[in-house]
Coordinates of C-alpha atoms in Angstrom, one line a residue:
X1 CA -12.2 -11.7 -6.0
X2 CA -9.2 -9.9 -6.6
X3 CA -5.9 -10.6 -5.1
X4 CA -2.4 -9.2 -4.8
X5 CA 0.6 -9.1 -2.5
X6 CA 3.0 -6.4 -0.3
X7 CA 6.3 -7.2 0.0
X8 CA 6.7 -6.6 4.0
X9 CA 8.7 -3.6 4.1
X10 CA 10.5 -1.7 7.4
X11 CA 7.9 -1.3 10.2
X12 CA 7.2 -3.8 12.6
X13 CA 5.0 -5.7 10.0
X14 CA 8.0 -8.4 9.8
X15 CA 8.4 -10.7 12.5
X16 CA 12.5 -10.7 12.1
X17 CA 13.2 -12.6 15.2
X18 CA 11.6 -15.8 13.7
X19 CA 14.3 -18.0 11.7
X20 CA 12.5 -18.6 8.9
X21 CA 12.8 -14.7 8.1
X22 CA 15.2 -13.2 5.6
X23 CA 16.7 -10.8 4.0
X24 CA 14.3 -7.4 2.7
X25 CA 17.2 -6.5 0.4
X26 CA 18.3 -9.8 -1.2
X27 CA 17.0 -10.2 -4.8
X28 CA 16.0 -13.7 -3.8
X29 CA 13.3 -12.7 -1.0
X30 CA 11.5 -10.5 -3.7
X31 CA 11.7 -13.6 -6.0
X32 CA 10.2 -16.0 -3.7
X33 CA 7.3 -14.2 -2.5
X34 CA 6.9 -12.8 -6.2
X35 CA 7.0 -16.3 -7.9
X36 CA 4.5 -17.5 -4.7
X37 CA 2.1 -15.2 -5.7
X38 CA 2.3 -16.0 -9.4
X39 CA 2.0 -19.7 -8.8
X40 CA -1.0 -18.2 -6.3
X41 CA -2.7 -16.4 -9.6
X42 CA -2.5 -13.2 -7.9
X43 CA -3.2 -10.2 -9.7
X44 CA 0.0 -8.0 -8.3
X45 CA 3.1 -7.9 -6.6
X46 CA 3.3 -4.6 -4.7
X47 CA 6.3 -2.9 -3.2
X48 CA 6.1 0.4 -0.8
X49 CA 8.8 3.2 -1.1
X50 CA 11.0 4.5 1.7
X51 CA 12.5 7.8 0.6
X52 CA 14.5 8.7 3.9
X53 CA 15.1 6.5 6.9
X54 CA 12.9 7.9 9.6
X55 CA 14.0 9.4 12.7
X56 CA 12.9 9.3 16.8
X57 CA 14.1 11.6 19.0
X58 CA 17.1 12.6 16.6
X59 CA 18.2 9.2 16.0
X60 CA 17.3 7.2 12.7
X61 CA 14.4 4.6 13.8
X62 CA 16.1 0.8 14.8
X63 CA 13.5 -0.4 12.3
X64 CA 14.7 1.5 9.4
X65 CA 17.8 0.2 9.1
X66 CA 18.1 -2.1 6.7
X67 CA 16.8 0.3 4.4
X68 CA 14.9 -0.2 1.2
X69 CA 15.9 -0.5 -2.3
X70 CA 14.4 1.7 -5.5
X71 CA 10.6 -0.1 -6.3
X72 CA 11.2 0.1 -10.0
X73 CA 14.7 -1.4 -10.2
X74 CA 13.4 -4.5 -8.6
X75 CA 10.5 -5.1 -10.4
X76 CA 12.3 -4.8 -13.7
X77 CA 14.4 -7.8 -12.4
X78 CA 10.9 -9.7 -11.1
X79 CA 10.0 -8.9 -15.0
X80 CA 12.3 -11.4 -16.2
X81 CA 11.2 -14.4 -13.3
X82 CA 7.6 -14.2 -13.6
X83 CA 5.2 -14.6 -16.5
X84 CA 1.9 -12.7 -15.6
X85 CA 1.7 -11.1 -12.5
X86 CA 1.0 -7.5 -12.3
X87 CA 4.4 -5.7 -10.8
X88 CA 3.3 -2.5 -8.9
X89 CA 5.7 0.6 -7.8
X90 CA 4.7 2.9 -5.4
X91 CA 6.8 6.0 -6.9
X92 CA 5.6 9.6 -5.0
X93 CA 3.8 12.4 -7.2
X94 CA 5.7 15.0 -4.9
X95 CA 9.0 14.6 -5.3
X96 CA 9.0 13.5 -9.4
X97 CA 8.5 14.9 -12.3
X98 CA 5.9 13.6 -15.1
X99 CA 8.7 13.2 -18.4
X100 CA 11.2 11.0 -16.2
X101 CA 8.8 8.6 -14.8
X102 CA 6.2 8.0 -17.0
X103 CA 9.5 6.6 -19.5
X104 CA 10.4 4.6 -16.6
X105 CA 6.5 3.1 -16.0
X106 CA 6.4 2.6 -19.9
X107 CA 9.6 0.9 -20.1
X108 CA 8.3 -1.9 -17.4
X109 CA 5.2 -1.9 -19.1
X110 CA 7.0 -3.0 -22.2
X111 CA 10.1 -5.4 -20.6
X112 CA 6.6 -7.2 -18.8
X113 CA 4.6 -7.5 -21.6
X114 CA 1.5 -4.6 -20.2
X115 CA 2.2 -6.0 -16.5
X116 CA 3.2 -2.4 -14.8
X117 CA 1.6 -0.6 -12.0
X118 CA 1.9 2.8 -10.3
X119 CA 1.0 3.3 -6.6
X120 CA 0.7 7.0 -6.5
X121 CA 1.4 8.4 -3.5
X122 CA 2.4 12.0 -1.8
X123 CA 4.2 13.9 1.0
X124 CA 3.9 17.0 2.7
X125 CA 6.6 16.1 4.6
X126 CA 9.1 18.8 4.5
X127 CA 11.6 16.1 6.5
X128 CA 11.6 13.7 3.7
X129 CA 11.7 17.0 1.2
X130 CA 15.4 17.8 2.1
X131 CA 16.5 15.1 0.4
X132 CA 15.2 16.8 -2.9
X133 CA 14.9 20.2 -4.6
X134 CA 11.0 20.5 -3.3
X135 CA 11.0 20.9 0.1
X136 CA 7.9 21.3 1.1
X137 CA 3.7 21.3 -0.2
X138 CA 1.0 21.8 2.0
X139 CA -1.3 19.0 1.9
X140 CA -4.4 20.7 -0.5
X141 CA -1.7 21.1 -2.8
X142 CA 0.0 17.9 -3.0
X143 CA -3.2 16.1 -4.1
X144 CA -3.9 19.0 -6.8
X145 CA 0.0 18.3 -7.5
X146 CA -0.8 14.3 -8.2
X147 CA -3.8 14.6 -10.6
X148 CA -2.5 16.8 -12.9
X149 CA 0.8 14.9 -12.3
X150 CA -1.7 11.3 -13.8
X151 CA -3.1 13.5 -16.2
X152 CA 0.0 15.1 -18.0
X153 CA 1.4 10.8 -17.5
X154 CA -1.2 9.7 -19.7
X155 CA -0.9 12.8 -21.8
X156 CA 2.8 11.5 -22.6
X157 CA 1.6 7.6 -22.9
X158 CA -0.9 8.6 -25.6
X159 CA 1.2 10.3 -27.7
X160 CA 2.4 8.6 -29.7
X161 CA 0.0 7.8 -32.8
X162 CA -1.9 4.6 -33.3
X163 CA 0.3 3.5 -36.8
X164 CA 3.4 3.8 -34.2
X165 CA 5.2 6.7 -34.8
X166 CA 6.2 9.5 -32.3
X167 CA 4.0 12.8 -32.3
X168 CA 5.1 16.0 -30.4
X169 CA 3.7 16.7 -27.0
X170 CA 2.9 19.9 -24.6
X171 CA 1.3 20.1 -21.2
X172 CA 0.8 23.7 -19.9
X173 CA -0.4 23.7 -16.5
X174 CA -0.1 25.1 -12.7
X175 CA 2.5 22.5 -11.5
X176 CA 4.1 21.3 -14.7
X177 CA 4.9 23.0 -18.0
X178 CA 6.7 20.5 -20.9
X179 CA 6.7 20.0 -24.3
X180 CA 8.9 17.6 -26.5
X181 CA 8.8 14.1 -27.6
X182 CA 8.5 10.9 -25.5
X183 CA 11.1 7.9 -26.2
X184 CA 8.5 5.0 -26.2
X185 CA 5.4 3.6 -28.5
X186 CA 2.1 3.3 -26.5
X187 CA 2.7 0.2 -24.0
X188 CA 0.9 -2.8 -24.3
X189 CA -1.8 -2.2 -21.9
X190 CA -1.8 1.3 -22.8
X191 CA -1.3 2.9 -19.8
X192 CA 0.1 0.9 -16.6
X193 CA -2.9 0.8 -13.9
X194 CA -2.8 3.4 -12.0
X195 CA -3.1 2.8 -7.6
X196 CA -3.9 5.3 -4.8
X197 CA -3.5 3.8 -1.2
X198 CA -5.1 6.1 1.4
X199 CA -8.2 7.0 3.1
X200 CA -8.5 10.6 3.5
X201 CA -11.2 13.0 1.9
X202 CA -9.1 14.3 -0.5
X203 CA -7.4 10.3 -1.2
X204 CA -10.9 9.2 -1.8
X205 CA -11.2 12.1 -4.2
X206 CA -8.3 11.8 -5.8
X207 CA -9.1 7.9 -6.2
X208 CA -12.2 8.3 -7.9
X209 CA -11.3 10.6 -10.5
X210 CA -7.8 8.9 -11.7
X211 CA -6.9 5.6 -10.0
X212 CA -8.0 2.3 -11.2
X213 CA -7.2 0.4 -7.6
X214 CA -7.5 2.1 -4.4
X215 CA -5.3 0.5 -1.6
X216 CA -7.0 0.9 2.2
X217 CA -7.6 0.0 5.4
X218 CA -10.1 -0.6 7.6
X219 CA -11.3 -3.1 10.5
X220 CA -14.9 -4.5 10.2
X221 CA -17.3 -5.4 7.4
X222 CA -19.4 -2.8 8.3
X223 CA -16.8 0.1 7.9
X224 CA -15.1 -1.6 4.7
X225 CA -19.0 -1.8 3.5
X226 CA -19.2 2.4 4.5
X227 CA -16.0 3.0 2.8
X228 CA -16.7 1.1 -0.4
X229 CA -19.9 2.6 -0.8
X230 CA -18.5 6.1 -0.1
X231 CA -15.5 6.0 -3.3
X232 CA -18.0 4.2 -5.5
X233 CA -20.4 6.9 -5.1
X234 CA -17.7 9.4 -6.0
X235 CA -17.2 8.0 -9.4
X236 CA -19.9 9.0 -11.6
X237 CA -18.8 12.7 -11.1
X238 CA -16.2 11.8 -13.2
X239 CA -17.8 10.3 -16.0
X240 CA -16.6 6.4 -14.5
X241 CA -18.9 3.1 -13.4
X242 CA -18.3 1.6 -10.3
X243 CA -16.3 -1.6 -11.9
X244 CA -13.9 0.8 -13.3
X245 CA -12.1 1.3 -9.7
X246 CA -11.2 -1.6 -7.7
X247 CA -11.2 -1.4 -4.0
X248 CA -8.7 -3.7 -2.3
X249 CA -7.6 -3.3 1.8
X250 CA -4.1 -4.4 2.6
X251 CA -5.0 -6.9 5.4
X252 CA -3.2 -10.0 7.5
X253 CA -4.0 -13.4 7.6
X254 CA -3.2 -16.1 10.4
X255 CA -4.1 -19.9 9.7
X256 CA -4.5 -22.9 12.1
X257 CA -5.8 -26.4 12.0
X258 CA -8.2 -25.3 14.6
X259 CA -9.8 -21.2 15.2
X260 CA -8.4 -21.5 18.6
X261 CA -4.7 -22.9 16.9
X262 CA -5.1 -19.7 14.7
X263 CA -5.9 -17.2 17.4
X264 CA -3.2 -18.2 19.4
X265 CA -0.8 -17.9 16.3
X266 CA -2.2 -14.4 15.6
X267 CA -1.8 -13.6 19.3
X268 CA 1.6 -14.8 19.6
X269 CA 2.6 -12.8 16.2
X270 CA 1.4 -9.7 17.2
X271 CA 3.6 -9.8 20.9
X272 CA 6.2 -10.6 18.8
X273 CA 5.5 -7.5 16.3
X274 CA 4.7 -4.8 18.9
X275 CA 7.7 -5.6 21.3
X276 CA 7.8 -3.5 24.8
X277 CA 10.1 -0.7 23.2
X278 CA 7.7 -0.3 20.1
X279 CA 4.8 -0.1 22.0
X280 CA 6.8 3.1 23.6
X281 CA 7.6 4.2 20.5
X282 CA 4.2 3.8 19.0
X283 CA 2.5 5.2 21.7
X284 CA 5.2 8.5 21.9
X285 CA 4.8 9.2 18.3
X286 CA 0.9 10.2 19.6
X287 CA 1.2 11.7 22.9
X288 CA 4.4 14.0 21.4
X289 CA 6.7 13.6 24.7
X290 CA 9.1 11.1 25.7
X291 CA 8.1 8.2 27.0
X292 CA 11.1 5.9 27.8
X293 CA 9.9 6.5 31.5
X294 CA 6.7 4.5 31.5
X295 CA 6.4 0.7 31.8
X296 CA 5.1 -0.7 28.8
X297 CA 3.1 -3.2 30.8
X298 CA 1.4 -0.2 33.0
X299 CA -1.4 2.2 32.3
X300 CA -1.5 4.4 29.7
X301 CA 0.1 7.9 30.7
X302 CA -2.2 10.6 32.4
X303 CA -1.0 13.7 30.8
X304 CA -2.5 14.5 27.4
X305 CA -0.7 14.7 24.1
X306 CA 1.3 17.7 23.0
X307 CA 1.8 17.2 19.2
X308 CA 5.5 17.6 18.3
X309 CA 6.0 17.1 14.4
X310 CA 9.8 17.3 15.1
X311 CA 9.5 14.0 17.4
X312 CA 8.9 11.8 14.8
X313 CA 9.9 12.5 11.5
X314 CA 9.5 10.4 8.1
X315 CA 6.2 9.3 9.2
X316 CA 2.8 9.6 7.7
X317 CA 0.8 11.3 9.8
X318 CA -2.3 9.6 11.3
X319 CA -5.2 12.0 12.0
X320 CA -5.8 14.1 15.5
X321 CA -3.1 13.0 18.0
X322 CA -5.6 14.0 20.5
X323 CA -8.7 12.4 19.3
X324 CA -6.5 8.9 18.3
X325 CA -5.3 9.3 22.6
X326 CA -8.8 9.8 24.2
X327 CA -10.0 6.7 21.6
X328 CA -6.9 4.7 23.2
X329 CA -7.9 5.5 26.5
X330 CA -11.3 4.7 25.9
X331 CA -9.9 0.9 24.8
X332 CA -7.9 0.7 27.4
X333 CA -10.0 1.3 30.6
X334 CA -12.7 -0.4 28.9
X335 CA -10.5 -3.6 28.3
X336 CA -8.2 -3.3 30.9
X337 CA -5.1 -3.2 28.7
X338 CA -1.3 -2.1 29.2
X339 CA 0.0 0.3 27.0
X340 CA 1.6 -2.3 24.8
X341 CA -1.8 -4.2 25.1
X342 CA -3.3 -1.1 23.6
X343 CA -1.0 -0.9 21.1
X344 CA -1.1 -4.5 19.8
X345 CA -4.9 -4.1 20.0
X346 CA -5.1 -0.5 18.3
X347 CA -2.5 -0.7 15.7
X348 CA -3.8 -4.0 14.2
X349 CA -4.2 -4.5 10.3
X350 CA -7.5 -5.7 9.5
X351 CA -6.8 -9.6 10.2
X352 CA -8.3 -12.6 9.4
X353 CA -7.7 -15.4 11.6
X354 CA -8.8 -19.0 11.6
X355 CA -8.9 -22.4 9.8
X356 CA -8.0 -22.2 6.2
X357 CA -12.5 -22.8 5.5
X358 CA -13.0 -19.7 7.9
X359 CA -11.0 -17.8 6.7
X360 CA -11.6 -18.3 2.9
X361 CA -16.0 -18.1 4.3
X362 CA -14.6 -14.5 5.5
X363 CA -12.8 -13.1 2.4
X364 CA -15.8 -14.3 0.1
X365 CA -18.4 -12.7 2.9
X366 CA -16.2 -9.4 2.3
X367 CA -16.8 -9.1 -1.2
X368 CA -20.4 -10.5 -1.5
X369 CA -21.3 -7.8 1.2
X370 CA -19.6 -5.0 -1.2
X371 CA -17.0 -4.3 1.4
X372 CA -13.9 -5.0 -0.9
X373 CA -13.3 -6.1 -4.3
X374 CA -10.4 -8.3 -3.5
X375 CA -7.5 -7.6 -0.8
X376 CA -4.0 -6.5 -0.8
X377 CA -2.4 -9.3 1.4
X378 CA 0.8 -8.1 3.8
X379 CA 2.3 -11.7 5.1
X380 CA 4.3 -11.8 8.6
X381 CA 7.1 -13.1 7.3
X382 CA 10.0 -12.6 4.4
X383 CA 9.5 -14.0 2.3
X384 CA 7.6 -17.5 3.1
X385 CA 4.8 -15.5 4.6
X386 CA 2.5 -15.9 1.7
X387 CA 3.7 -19.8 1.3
X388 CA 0.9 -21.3 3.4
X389 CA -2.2 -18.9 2.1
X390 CA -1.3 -20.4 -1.5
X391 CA -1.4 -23.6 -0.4
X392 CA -4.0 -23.8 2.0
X393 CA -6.8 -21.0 0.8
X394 CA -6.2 -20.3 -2.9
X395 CA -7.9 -23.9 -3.1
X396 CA -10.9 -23.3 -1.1
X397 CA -11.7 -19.8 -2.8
X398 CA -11.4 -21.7 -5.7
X399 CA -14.0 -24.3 -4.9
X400 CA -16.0 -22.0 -3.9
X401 CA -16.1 -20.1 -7.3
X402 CA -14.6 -16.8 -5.8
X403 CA -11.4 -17.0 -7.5
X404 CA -9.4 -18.0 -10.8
X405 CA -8.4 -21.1 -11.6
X406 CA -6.2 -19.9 -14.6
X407 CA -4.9 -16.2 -15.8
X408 CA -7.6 -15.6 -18.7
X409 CA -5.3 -13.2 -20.2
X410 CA -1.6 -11.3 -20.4
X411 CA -1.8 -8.1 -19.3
X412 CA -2.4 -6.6 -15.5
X413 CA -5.7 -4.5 -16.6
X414 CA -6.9 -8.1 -18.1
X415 CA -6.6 -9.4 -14.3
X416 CA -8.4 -7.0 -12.6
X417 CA -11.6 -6.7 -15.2
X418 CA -10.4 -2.9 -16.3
X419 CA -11.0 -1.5 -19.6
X420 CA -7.7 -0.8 -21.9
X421 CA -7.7 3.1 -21.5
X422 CA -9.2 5.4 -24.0
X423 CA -6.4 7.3 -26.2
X424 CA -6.6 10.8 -25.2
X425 CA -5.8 11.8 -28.7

């Protein structure tokens, strides 16, 4: 079983109201949960990106305030306070450039000692766009955009010869056209492990023919088994065995002494999570229309959704507005729910909830059943919210033979089972 960590980010993932929560921007909250996941012999310490603060209705979100440092800056710092675990950026295809950060992933590869990972990511949001040159790429185009963005990466981390010394360089193609020499020898684990976190067609695509971890979502064993199977299928297209892509869903987790102790918990996190005016804001971001109106503790509204791209903007956009709204109503006249009921219910992470042996039963049953290969863990709180996992459910996987009891080697790739990469030239 694979393992790693997300640094809560802005959202409502954080429960801020709890006093054990602190800052998102200090240098010592990264450090805590980093070193926690070390002592944890995780495989990675992720970070998401933020590149504008999002707006509702015109005004910049109450959650986005706080804002959200640069991913690479801070793991170059978590370099120098942690010994082996893998540090992974999520740095966006779209509004990069190849020459600029492929030195920037090389030169955490080599500060780590081969530790460095890139969540590659994309927007076709022309909102986020006006804060650089590119505006704007349609979504087909963004994905083409990102793998010849991996390629011409690799291109410029295999360039320089195997006896060490620099050797010219040229990529020609649709999106980028460079040639030159790059400033840094091949990094220690050859090239830093590439992510992809989404669960589209074309992500799933995309995934299969250049990422060596997918990061996803989804809410049962049986669709995580559908899913798995799906992307691992994809891969011989590509010349690639199933093992050389790692599948790993970001997911929750809520311990008690007792399953009813942990339900409780999880049931008390999520109210405090989804409060009454993000329910609204949730549930507005679907329907398209202002909501402020309706009572959060009533009925969903009556009047169907009229998408509105300018309502919401900053936001990754979730499938049909209209399909997600008739499956909400569905929920909640079958269950009888409010609207921030629906939401809580709805918008849940994939969660695992119970004692520290149920819960540690579940996570092994998950990848037995080929429904992950290990999971991307997003704590509550920041940064303690990984504290009690490590203590209580590291153990028990261990017993159980479903997880290390010691790093076997130095490098990221080493922890997840992935071959080094082969030189391209």
């Amino acid at each position: 079983m694979h393992l790693a960590a997300h640094f809560p980010g802005v959202n409502n993932t954080t429960v801020w109201a709890d006093p054990r929560s602190g800052s998102q921007i200090d240098f010592a909250s990264f450090e805590h949960l980093a070193r926690t996941a070390e002592r944890g012999l995780f495989d990675f310490f992720f970070l998401a990106e933020g590149l504008r603060l999002r707006e509702h209705k015109g005004r910049i979100h109450d959650l986005d305030v706080v804002g959200r440092p640069e991913s690479l800056t801070v793991l170059n710092a978590l370099a120098a306070v942690t010994g082996r675990l893998g540090l992974a950026a999520t740095v966006n295809a779209t509004f990069n450039e190849p020459y600029e950060l492929a030195r920037r992933l090389a030169t955490l590869d080599h500060l780590s000692g081969g530790r460095a990972a890139w969540n590659v990511v994309t927007s076709s949001d022309a909102f986020t766009g006006e804060n650089f040159r590119r505006g704007y790429l349609d979504r087909a185009e963004r994905y083409t955009r990102a793998a010849e963005f991996v390629a011409t990466a690799r291109k410029l981390w295999d360039s320089w010869a195997p006896d060490g010394t620099p050797r010219p360089f040229a990529h020609h193609g649709r999106h980028f056209d460079i040639a030159g020499e790059f400033t840094l020898p091949r990094t220690p684990q050859g090239h830093p492990v590439v992510i992809q976190a989404g669960d589209s067609d074309e992500g799933r695509e995309f995934a299969a023919s250049s990422a060596d971890v997918i990061f996803t979502r989804h809410g049962t064993l049986e669709a995580g088994r559908a899913f798995y199977a799906d992307v691992k299928r994809r891969l011989a297209k590509y010349g690639r065995s199933p093992a050389d892509l790692k599948i790993m869903p970001g997911v929750t987790v809520v311990l008690g002494d007792t399953a009813a102790d942990a339900h409780a918990r999880a049931e008390e996190i999520r109210r405090q999570q989804v409060s009454p005016q993000t329910a609204l804001l949730t549930l507005e971001r679907i329907w398209g229309v202002d909501l402020s109106g309706y009572d959060p503790d009533g009925p969903l509204p009556d009047v169907d959704p009229v998408p509105d791209p300018q309502l919401s903007q900053g936001r990754t956009r979730q499938g049909d507005s209209v399909a997600t709204a008739e499956k909400w109503r569905a929920l909640a006249q079958e269950r009888g729910l409010s609207i921030r009921q629906t939401v809580i219910e709805a918008g849940a992470r994939q969660s695992f909830v119970g004692t520290p042996e149920e819960v540690a039963a579940e996570l092994t049953q998950f990848v037995a059943q080929d429904a992950a290969d290990g999971f991307i863990l997003v704590p509550q709180l920041t940064p303690g919210g990984l504290d009690e996992f490590v203590d209580r459910v590291v153990p028990l996987l261990q017993e159980r033979g479903a997880f290390r009891t010691a790093y076997e080697g130095a490098t990221l790739r080493s922890h997840l089972g992935l071959a080094d990469p082969v030189r391209n030239a």
